[in-house]
Amino acid sequence: MRARWFLQVAVALIPIAATSRALAQDAEAAKAFSLTGNVTIDVFSNLRGGIKEGSRTLDNVAIQVNYDGAAHGLRGIKASVGALYNGKEAFSGDLVGDLQGISNIETGTEALRPYEVWIAKEFDDSGSYLKLGLIDLNGTFDAPGASSLFVNPSHGIVPSFSQTGLNGPSIFPTLGWAVVGEAALGAGFRLRAGVFDPVPGDPLRPDHTDLRWRKDDGLLSVLEVEQQAESWRWALGGWAYSQASSDSLARLQNGNSGFYGSVEYHLDPATTTFLRAGTAKSDINAVDRYVGAGVVWTGPLEARSEDQFGLAFAHVRTTPLARFVGLSKAETNFEMTYAAPIGGGFSLQGDVQYVLDPGVDATTKDALAAGLRLIWEFGAD
């Protein structure tokens, strides 16, 4: 099985390599293109509680070819074409039995997918833009700041939002078509708006690529405002699914909506705190309330100025409907993590998580999980 995905990735990279070689013959044109990516490998063990004890290895490979039109006189025009691979191992689903997950690269489905394929027009130096294509919603809306250090998925996007849709909103690992815009308003304010395919991919075949946007499925709309200053940042957003046709399964999301917000504060140059929260309708969703918070220290050791150490918690409340079918009333995850760059684009991250009342089954015992993450990033400046 692993040999098959290596072959798939190799085949996908052939046109990229051929294009790069051709562009290298034109020095000016080559400046317009860049290649970035990362390989992430998680080895996690459920040490106690949950469904059962055991270990799993998770993997994620992402590659992106970026284009900046300025080198060709197309100022403000940018584009990107990417691909994403994930293995089929499941850690939370097989061993822990929690709602929020343990690793943010776990998918439980082996697949090679197109990822972040878009074209954009930037209008001025303030960063205002309009973007069209296959877009990761979480790269623009409810985008994590300091909380991105943590491995638990809830610190990336609030679970009250990520749970929605027949196949999730347009977030990792399956993206849908979208139009997204952002405008700088002055005084540190930014306004973002987006319209997304409400059913990205194929919910019945998660390992297949399906890029159709069916008009009967309706729309997912998102609006966010953010203000940022030197020592703090806050954001507030809302999302809503429109009415889908009675012939579409997306009608199950008709009227689904919610809000999210986040606040970050830098206590000093090395210490950042954050608070994140989200809501969703209780008559449609399994989770209707979320709150998470944490603190991140940069350079906790004098000789390791780029290392980061963090403590955080993530808490979800389930709805009466979810509890009726056996889910726990609430689930809380506590996480401690330490990340250390080791040179050459490589970094190591140790992680420990304790799950109080794993939510998939109210009878599941509290779980203790620990793991090690290896990341190789390439192509970034």
Short mmCIF file of C-alpha atoms in Angstrom, two decimals:
data_model
loop_
_atom_site.label_atom_id
_atom_site.label_comp_id
_atom_site.label_asym_id
_atom_site.label_seq_id
_atom_site.Cartn_x
_atom_site.Cartn_y
_atom_site.Cartn_z
CA MET A 1 0.00 0.00 0.00
CA ARG A 2 2.83 2.42 0.86
CA ALA A 3 4.55 1.58 -2.43
CA ARG A 4 1.38 2.64 -4.27
CA TRP A 5 1.30 6.12 -2.74
CA PHE A 6 5.01 6.65 -3.44
CA LEU A 7 4.24 5.88 -7.08
CA GLN A 8 1.27 8.26 -7.06
CA VAL A 9 3.32 11.10 -5.60
CA ALA A 10 6.16 10.43 -8.05
CA VAL A 11 3.77 10.58 -11.01
CA ALA A 12 2.26 13.81 -9.67
CA LEU A 13 5.69 15.41 -9.38
CA ILE A 14 6.79 14.59 -12.96
CA PRO A 15 5.06 17.61 -14.57
CA ILE A 16 6.26 19.85 -11.73
CA ALA A 17 9.87 18.74 -12.24
CA ALA A 18 9.59 19.14 -16.02
CA THR A 19 8.17 22.65 -15.65
CA SER A 20 10.88 23.65 -13.17
CA ARG A 21 13.63 22.46 -15.54
CA ALA A 22 12.17 24.38 -18.44
CA LEU A 23 11.81 27.54 -16.36
CA ALA A 24 15.40 27.29 -15.16
CA GLN A 25 16.47 28.07 -18.72
CA ASP A 26 14.85 31.47 -18.38
CA ALA A 27 16.30 33.18 -15.30
CA GLU A 28 13.76 35.99 -15.31
CA ALA A 29 10.80 33.63 -15.60
CA ALA A 30 12.22 31.37 -12.90
CA LYS A 31 11.92 34.21 -10.39
CA ALA A 32 8.16 34.02 -10.80
CA PHE A 33 7.94 30.44 -9.57
CA SER A 34 8.69 28.86 -6.21
CA LEU A 35 8.28 25.39 -4.80
CA THR A 36 7.32 24.84 -1.15
CA GLY A 37 6.15 21.89 0.85
CA ASN A 38 6.42 19.77 3.95
CA VAL A 39 6.47 16.19 5.14
CA THR A 40 4.95 15.50 8.57
CA ILE A 41 5.12 12.18 10.41
CA ASP A 42 3.37 11.56 13.74
CA VAL A 43 3.97 8.55 15.96
CA PHE A 44 1.35 8.49 18.72
CA SER A 45 0.54 6.00 21.46
CA ASN A 46 -2.58 5.71 23.57
CA LEU A 47 -1.01 4.89 26.91
CA ARG A 48 -4.12 4.52 29.03
CA GLY A 49 -7.91 4.55 28.75
CA GLY A 50 -9.83 5.36 25.58
CA ILE A 51 -10.96 2.44 23.41
CA LYS A 52 -7.75 0.45 23.73
CA GLU A 53 -4.02 0.94 24.15
CA GLY A 54 -1.80 0.96 21.08
CA SER A 55 0.23 3.05 18.65
CA ARG A 56 -0.23 4.43 15.16
CA THR A 57 1.94 6.25 12.61
CA LEU A 58 0.30 9.10 10.68
CA ASP A 59 1.76 10.87 7.66
CA ASN A 60 1.10 14.00 5.63
CA VAL A 61 2.90 15.16 2.48
CA ALA A 62 2.10 18.57 0.96
CA ILE A 63 3.68 20.29 -2.04
CA GLN A 64 2.85 23.65 -3.59
CA VAL A 65 3.99 25.43 -6.77
CA ASN A 66 3.51 29.19 -6.41
CA TYR A 67 3.48 31.86 -9.13
CA ASP A 68 4.08 35.60 -8.74
CA GLY A 69 3.12 37.49 -11.89
CA ALA A 70 5.28 40.54 -11.05
CA ALA A 71 8.22 38.95 -12.89
CA HIS A 72 6.12 39.03 -16.08
CA GLY A 73 4.69 42.50 -15.57
CA LEU A 74 1.49 41.12 -14.03
CA ARG A 75 1.68 43.01 -10.78
CA GLY A 76 -0.67 41.72 -8.13
CA ILE A 77 -1.43 38.45 -9.94
CA LYS A 78 -0.59 35.34 -7.94
CA ALA A 79 -1.47 31.68 -8.36
CA SER A 80 -0.80 28.35 -6.68
CA VAL A 81 -1.17 24.66 -7.52
CA GLY A 82 -0.74 22.06 -4.80
CA ALA A 83 -1.17 18.41 -3.90
CA LEU A 84 -1.72 16.63 -0.59
CA TYR A 85 -1.19 13.02 0.47
CA ASN A 86 -2.38 11.37 3.68
CA GLY A 87 -2.15 7.78 4.87
CA LYS A 88 -5.06 5.67 6.11
CA GLU A 89 -3.98 5.10 9.72
CA ALA A 90 -6.51 6.22 12.33
CA PHE A 91 -5.40 7.03 15.87
CA SER A 92 -8.37 8.75 17.51
CA GLY A 93 -10.91 6.64 15.66
CA ASP A 94 -9.22 3.32 16.49
CA LEU A 95 -7.70 3.88 19.92
CA VAL A 96 -8.95 6.98 21.75
CA GLY A 97 -12.62 7.46 20.79
CA ASP A 98 -12.65 11.23 21.23
CA LEU A 99 -14.62 13.85 19.33
CA GLN A 100 -11.93 16.49 18.85
CA GLY A 101 -9.14 14.22 17.68
CA ILE A 102 -5.51 14.06 18.79
CA SER A 103 -3.51 14.80 15.62
CA ASN A 104 -4.38 17.49 13.09
CA ILE A 105 -3.01 15.37 10.20
CA GLU A 106 -5.22 12.33 10.85
CA THR A 107 -7.76 11.59 8.10
CA GLY A 108 -8.32 7.83 8.34
CA THR A 109 -8.39 7.65 4.53
CA GLU A 110 -5.46 7.14 2.18
CA ALA A 111 -5.70 9.61 -0.68
CA LEU A 112 -3.75 11.90 -2.98
CA ARG A 113 -5.73 15.11 -3.49
CA PRO A 114 -5.41 18.48 -5.25
CA TYR A 115 -4.93 21.17 -2.64
CA GLU A 116 -4.91 24.98 -2.72
CA VAL A 117 -5.33 25.47 -6.48
CA TRP A 118 -6.21 29.11 -7.02
CA ILE A 119 -5.54 32.43 -8.74
CA ALA A 120 -5.61 35.77 -6.91
CA LYS A 121 -5.43 39.48 -7.59
CA GLU A 122 -3.86 41.75 -4.96
CA PHE A 123 -5.03 45.34 -5.25
CA ASP A 124 -2.51 47.29 -3.19
CA ASP A 125 0.31 46.97 -0.67
CA SER A 126 -2.18 46.68 2.20
CA GLY A 127 -2.90 43.05 1.30
CA SER A 128 -6.42 43.50 -0.07
CA TYR A 129 -7.16 40.74 -2.59
CA LEU A 130 -9.71 38.59 -4.40
CA LYS A 131 -9.06 34.86 -4.77
CA LEU A 132 -10.82 32.13 -6.79
CA GLY A 133 -10.24 28.36 -6.79
CA LEU A 134 -9.88 25.37 -4.47
CA ILE A 135 -9.29 27.20 -1.17
CA ASP A 136 -8.67 26.07 2.39
CA LEU A 137 -11.26 28.03 4.36
CA ASN A 138 -9.13 27.79 7.52
CA GLY A 139 -6.23 29.56 5.82
CA THR A 140 -8.35 32.74 5.79
CA PHE A 141 -11.14 32.30 8.36
CA ASP A 142 -10.58 31.38 12.00
CA ALA A 143 -6.92 31.07 11.02
CA PRO A 144 -4.77 30.09 14.02
CA GLY A 145 -1.98 32.29 15.31
CA ALA A 146 -0.12 31.19 18.44
CA SER A 147 -2.46 28.20 18.74
CA SER A 148 -0.98 26.69 15.54
CA LEU A 149 1.83 25.27 17.68
CA PHE A 150 -0.53 22.65 19.10
CA VAL A 151 -1.19 19.26 17.52
CA ASN A 152 -4.84 18.93 18.57
CA PRO A 153 -7.17 19.85 15.66
CA SER A 154 -9.40 22.11 17.79
CA HIS A 155 -6.59 24.66 18.09
CA GLY A 156 -6.57 25.02 14.30
CA ILE A 157 -10.26 25.61 13.63
CA VAL A 158 -13.06 25.60 16.20
CA PRO A 159 -14.83 22.19 16.15
CA SER A 160 -18.25 23.84 16.27
CA PHE A 161 -17.47 24.94 12.68
CA SER A 162 -15.27 22.08 11.43
CA GLN A 163 -17.98 19.50 12.27
CA THR A 164 -20.48 21.03 9.85
CA GLY A 165 -21.44 20.04 6.32
CA LEU A 166 -21.89 16.62 4.77
CA ASN A 167 -18.13 16.36 4.23
CA GLY A 168 -16.94 19.16 6.47
CA PRO A 169 -16.50 22.71 5.20
CA SER A 170 -13.71 23.36 2.70
CA ILE A 171 -10.83 22.53 5.07
CA PHE A 172 -8.08 19.92 5.38
CA PRO A 173 -8.03 17.43 3.78
CA THR A 174 -10.82 18.01 1.20
CA LEU A 175 -11.26 21.39 -0.45
CA GLY A 176 -14.06 22.80 -2.57
CA TRP A 177 -14.42 25.72 -4.95
CA ALA A 178 -14.65 29.16 -3.41
CA VAL A 179 -14.43 32.90 -3.95
CA VAL A 180 -12.68 34.75 -1.12
CA GLY A 181 -11.91 38.43 -0.64
CA GLU A 182 -10.11 40.52 1.97
CA ALA A 183 -9.95 44.28 2.44
CA ALA A 184 -7.84 46.49 4.70
CA LEU A 185 -10.06 49.08 6.43
CA GLY A 186 -7.48 51.08 8.36
CA ALA A 187 -6.68 51.28 12.09
CA GLY A 188 -5.58 47.65 11.97
CA PHE A 189 -9.00 46.39 10.83
CA ARG A 190 -9.43 43.79 8.10
CA LEU A 191 -12.67 42.47 6.61
CA ARG A 192 -12.87 39.02 5.00
CA ALA A 193 -15.73 37.39 3.11
CA GLY A 194 -16.06 34.09 1.27
CA VAL A 195 -18.54 31.89 -0.55
CA PHE A 196 -17.76 28.14 -0.59
CA ASP A 197 -19.05 24.91 -2.06
CA PRO A 198 -20.97 23.50 0.95
CA VAL A 199 -20.20 19.86 0.00
CA PRO A 200 -16.53 19.59 -1.04
CA GLY A 201 -15.50 16.24 -2.49
CA ASP A 202 -17.69 13.15 -2.29
CA PRO A 203 -18.93 12.28 1.23
CA LEU A 204 -19.54 8.66 0.17
CA ARG A 205 -16.08 8.20 -1.37
CA PRO A 206 -13.60 10.24 0.68
CA ASP A 207 -10.59 8.75 -1.15
CA HIS A 208 -11.82 10.06 -4.52
CA THR A 209 -11.39 13.53 -5.99
CA ASP A 210 -14.69 15.13 -6.93
CA LEU A 211 -14.49 18.77 -8.00
CA ARG A 212 -18.14 19.26 -8.97
CA TRP A 213 -20.06 22.10 -7.34
CA ARG A 214 -23.68 21.00 -7.58
CA LYS A 215 -26.00 24.00 -7.79
CA ASP A 216 -28.68 22.17 -5.80
CA ASP A 217 -26.32 22.05 -2.76
CA GLY A 218 -26.55 25.79 -2.10
CA LEU A 219 -23.74 27.86 -0.56
CA LEU A 220 -21.63 28.21 2.56
CA SER A 221 -20.99 31.88 3.36
CA VAL A 222 -18.42 33.19 5.85
CA LEU A 223 -17.75 36.73 7.09
CA GLU A 224 -14.97 37.81 9.47
CA VAL A 225 -13.58 41.03 10.91
CA GLU A 226 -10.15 41.25 12.54
CA GLN A 227 -8.18 43.97 14.27
CA GLN A 228 -4.50 43.69 15.03
CA ALA A 229 -2.14 45.90 17.04
CA GLU A 230 1.44 45.48 18.22
CA SER A 231 0.65 43.41 21.30
CA TRP A 232 -2.81 41.97 20.59
CA ARG A 233 -5.17 40.65 17.94
CA TRP A 234 -8.85 39.76 17.90
CA ALA A 235 -11.19 38.29 15.29
CA LEU A 236 -14.92 37.64 15.12
CA GLY A 237 -16.69 35.70 12.40
CA GLY A 238 -19.93 34.04 11.38
CA TRP A 239 -20.91 31.31 8.95
CA ALA A 240 -24.17 30.06 7.43
CA TYR A 241 -25.38 27.39 5.01
CA SER A 242 -28.03 28.51 2.52
CA GLN A 243 -31.17 26.57 1.60
CA ALA A 244 -30.31 23.57 -0.57
CA SER A 245 -32.70 21.91 -2.99
CA SER A 246 -35.06 19.27 -1.62
CA ASP A 247 -33.33 16.83 -4.00
CA SER A 248 -29.92 17.38 -2.36
CA LEU A 249 -28.62 15.69 0.78
CA ALA A 250 -27.19 19.11 1.63
CA ARG A 251 -30.71 20.03 2.75
CA LEU A 252 -29.76 18.41 6.07
CA GLN A 253 -27.64 21.54 6.67
CA ASN A 254 -30.37 24.02 5.75
CA GLY A 255 -30.26 26.93 8.17
CA ASN A 256 -27.11 25.70 9.92
CA SER A 257 -25.11 28.65 11.21
CA GLY A 258 -22.82 29.79 13.98
CA PHE A 259 -20.18 32.20 15.24
CA TYR A 260 -16.54 32.04 16.28
CA GLY A 261 -14.03 34.39 17.81
CA SER A 262 -10.45 34.56 19.02
CA VAL A 263 -8.20 36.85 21.05
CA GLU A 264 -4.40 36.84 21.31
CA TYR A 265 -2.28 38.88 23.68
CA HIS A 266 1.51 39.11 23.86
CA LEU A 267 2.48 39.34 27.52
CA ASP A 268 6.07 39.98 26.43
CA PRO A 269 8.13 39.27 23.27
CA ALA A 270 8.47 35.60 24.28
CA THR A 271 5.02 34.86 25.75
CA THR A 272 1.68 34.77 23.94
CA THR A 273 -1.73 33.80 25.32
CA PHE A 274 -4.84 32.99 23.32
CA LEU A 275 -8.56 32.38 23.78
CA ARG A 276 -10.81 30.85 21.10
CA ALA A 277 -14.54 30.05 21.12
CA GLY A 278 -17.31 28.96 18.78
CA THR A 279 -21.05 28.23 18.63
CA ALA A 280 -23.34 26.22 16.35
CA LYS A 281 -27.06 25.42 16.24
CA SER A 282 -27.99 22.72 18.74
CA ASP A 283 -30.85 21.25 16.67
CA ILE A 284 -28.55 20.31 13.77
CA ASN A 285 -25.07 19.64 15.15
CA ALA A 286 -23.37 17.27 17.60
CA VAL A 287 -21.38 20.12 19.21
CA ASP A 288 -22.94 23.51 19.94
CA ARG A 289 -20.30 25.18 22.17
CA TYR A 290 -16.51 25.28 22.13
CA VAL A 291 -13.89 27.15 24.16
CA GLY A 292 -10.13 26.74 24.09
CA ALA A 293 -7.21 28.66 25.54
CA GLY A 294 -3.48 28.38 25.98
CA VAL A 295 -0.09 29.97 26.38
CA VAL A 296 3.03 29.67 24.24
CA TRP A 297 6.58 30.45 25.35
CA THR A 298 9.25 31.03 22.69
CA GLY A 299 12.84 30.35 23.70
CA PRO A 300 12.06 28.69 27.05
CA LEU A 301 15.69 27.56 27.27
CA GLU A 302 18.47 30.14 27.08
CA ALA A 303 20.46 28.15 24.55
CA ARG A 304 17.38 27.35 22.40
CA SER A 305 15.91 30.70 21.32
CA GLU A 306 13.67 29.24 18.58
CA ASP A 307 12.16 26.39 20.60
CA GLN A 308 8.54 26.70 21.71
CA PHE A 309 6.72 25.26 24.71
CA GLY A 310 2.96 25.38 25.09
CA LEU A 311 0.09 24.47 27.39
CA ALA A 312 -3.54 24.49 26.24
CA PHE A 313 -7.01 23.08 26.75
CA ALA A 314 -9.94 22.53 24.37
CA HIS A 315 -13.50 21.96 25.62
CA VAL A 316 -16.62 21.03 23.64
CA ARG A 317 -20.23 20.70 24.79
CA THR A 318 -22.48 18.29 22.96
CA THR A 319 -26.14 18.81 22.10
CA PRO A 320 -29.14 16.95 23.57
CA LEU A 321 -29.53 15.09 20.29
CA ALA A 322 -25.90 13.90 20.43
CA ARG A 323 -26.25 12.80 24.04
CA PHE A 324 -29.42 10.90 23.13
CA VAL A 325 -27.41 8.67 20.77
CA GLY A 326 -24.73 7.98 23.39
CA LEU A 327 -22.18 10.80 23.22
CA SER A 328 -20.80 12.24 26.45
CA LYS A 329 -22.15 15.57 27.69
CA ALA A 330 -18.82 17.31 27.22
CA GLU A 331 -15.21 16.53 26.33
CA THR A 332 -12.07 18.34 27.47
CA ASN A 333 -8.57 17.94 26.05
CA PHE A 334 -5.44 19.11 27.88
CA GLU A 335 -2.23 19.39 25.84
CA MET A 336 1.43 20.01 26.61
CA THR A 337 3.84 20.31 23.71
CA TYR A 338 7.47 21.25 22.96
CA ALA A 339 8.76 21.98 19.43
CA ALA A 340 12.44 22.29 18.52
CA PRO A 341 13.95 23.06 15.09
CA ILE A 342 17.00 20.87 14.45
CA GLY A 343 18.33 22.39 11.23
CA GLY A 344 17.96 21.80 7.51
CA GLY A 345 14.23 22.49 7.64
CA PHE A 346 13.69 19.67 10.13
CA SER A 347 11.99 20.00 13.51
CA LEU A 348 10.93 17.65 16.30
CA GLN A 349 7.88 18.10 18.51
CA GLY A 350 7.00 16.10 21.60
CA ASP A 351 3.34 16.10 22.60
CA VAL A 352 1.23 14.81 25.51
CA GLN A 353 -2.58 15.00 25.62
CA TYR A 354 -5.09 13.97 28.28
CA VAL A 355 -8.71 13.54 27.21
CA LEU A 356 -11.37 13.92 29.88
CA ASP A 357 -14.65 12.14 28.99
CA PRO A 358 -13.88 11.08 25.39
CA GLY A 359 -17.06 12.00 23.59
CA VAL A 360 -17.80 9.32 21.00
CA ASP A 361 -19.13 7.02 23.74
CA ALA A 362 -20.14 8.22 27.22
CA THR A 363 -18.76 4.99 28.70
CA THR A 364 -15.24 5.45 27.31
CA LYS A 365 -12.58 5.99 29.97
CA ASP A 366 -10.37 9.10 30.13
CA ALA A 367 -7.40 8.70 27.80
CA LEU A 368 -3.70 9.60 27.99
CA ALA A 369 -1.86 9.92 24.66
CA ALA A 370 1.73 10.85 23.87
CA GLY A 371 3.57 11.23 20.61
CA LEU A 372 6.45 12.59 18.58
CA ARG A 373 6.12 14.68 15.42
CA LEU A 374 8.85 15.01 12.78
CA ILE A 375 8.48 17.81 10.24
CA TRP A 376 10.59 18.57 7.17
CA GLU A 377 9.80 21.88 5.49
CA PHE A 378 11.41 22.84 2.20
CA GLY A 379 11.38 25.72 -0.21
CA ALA A 380 10.36 28.43 2.29
CA ASP A 381 12.45 31.58 2.58
#
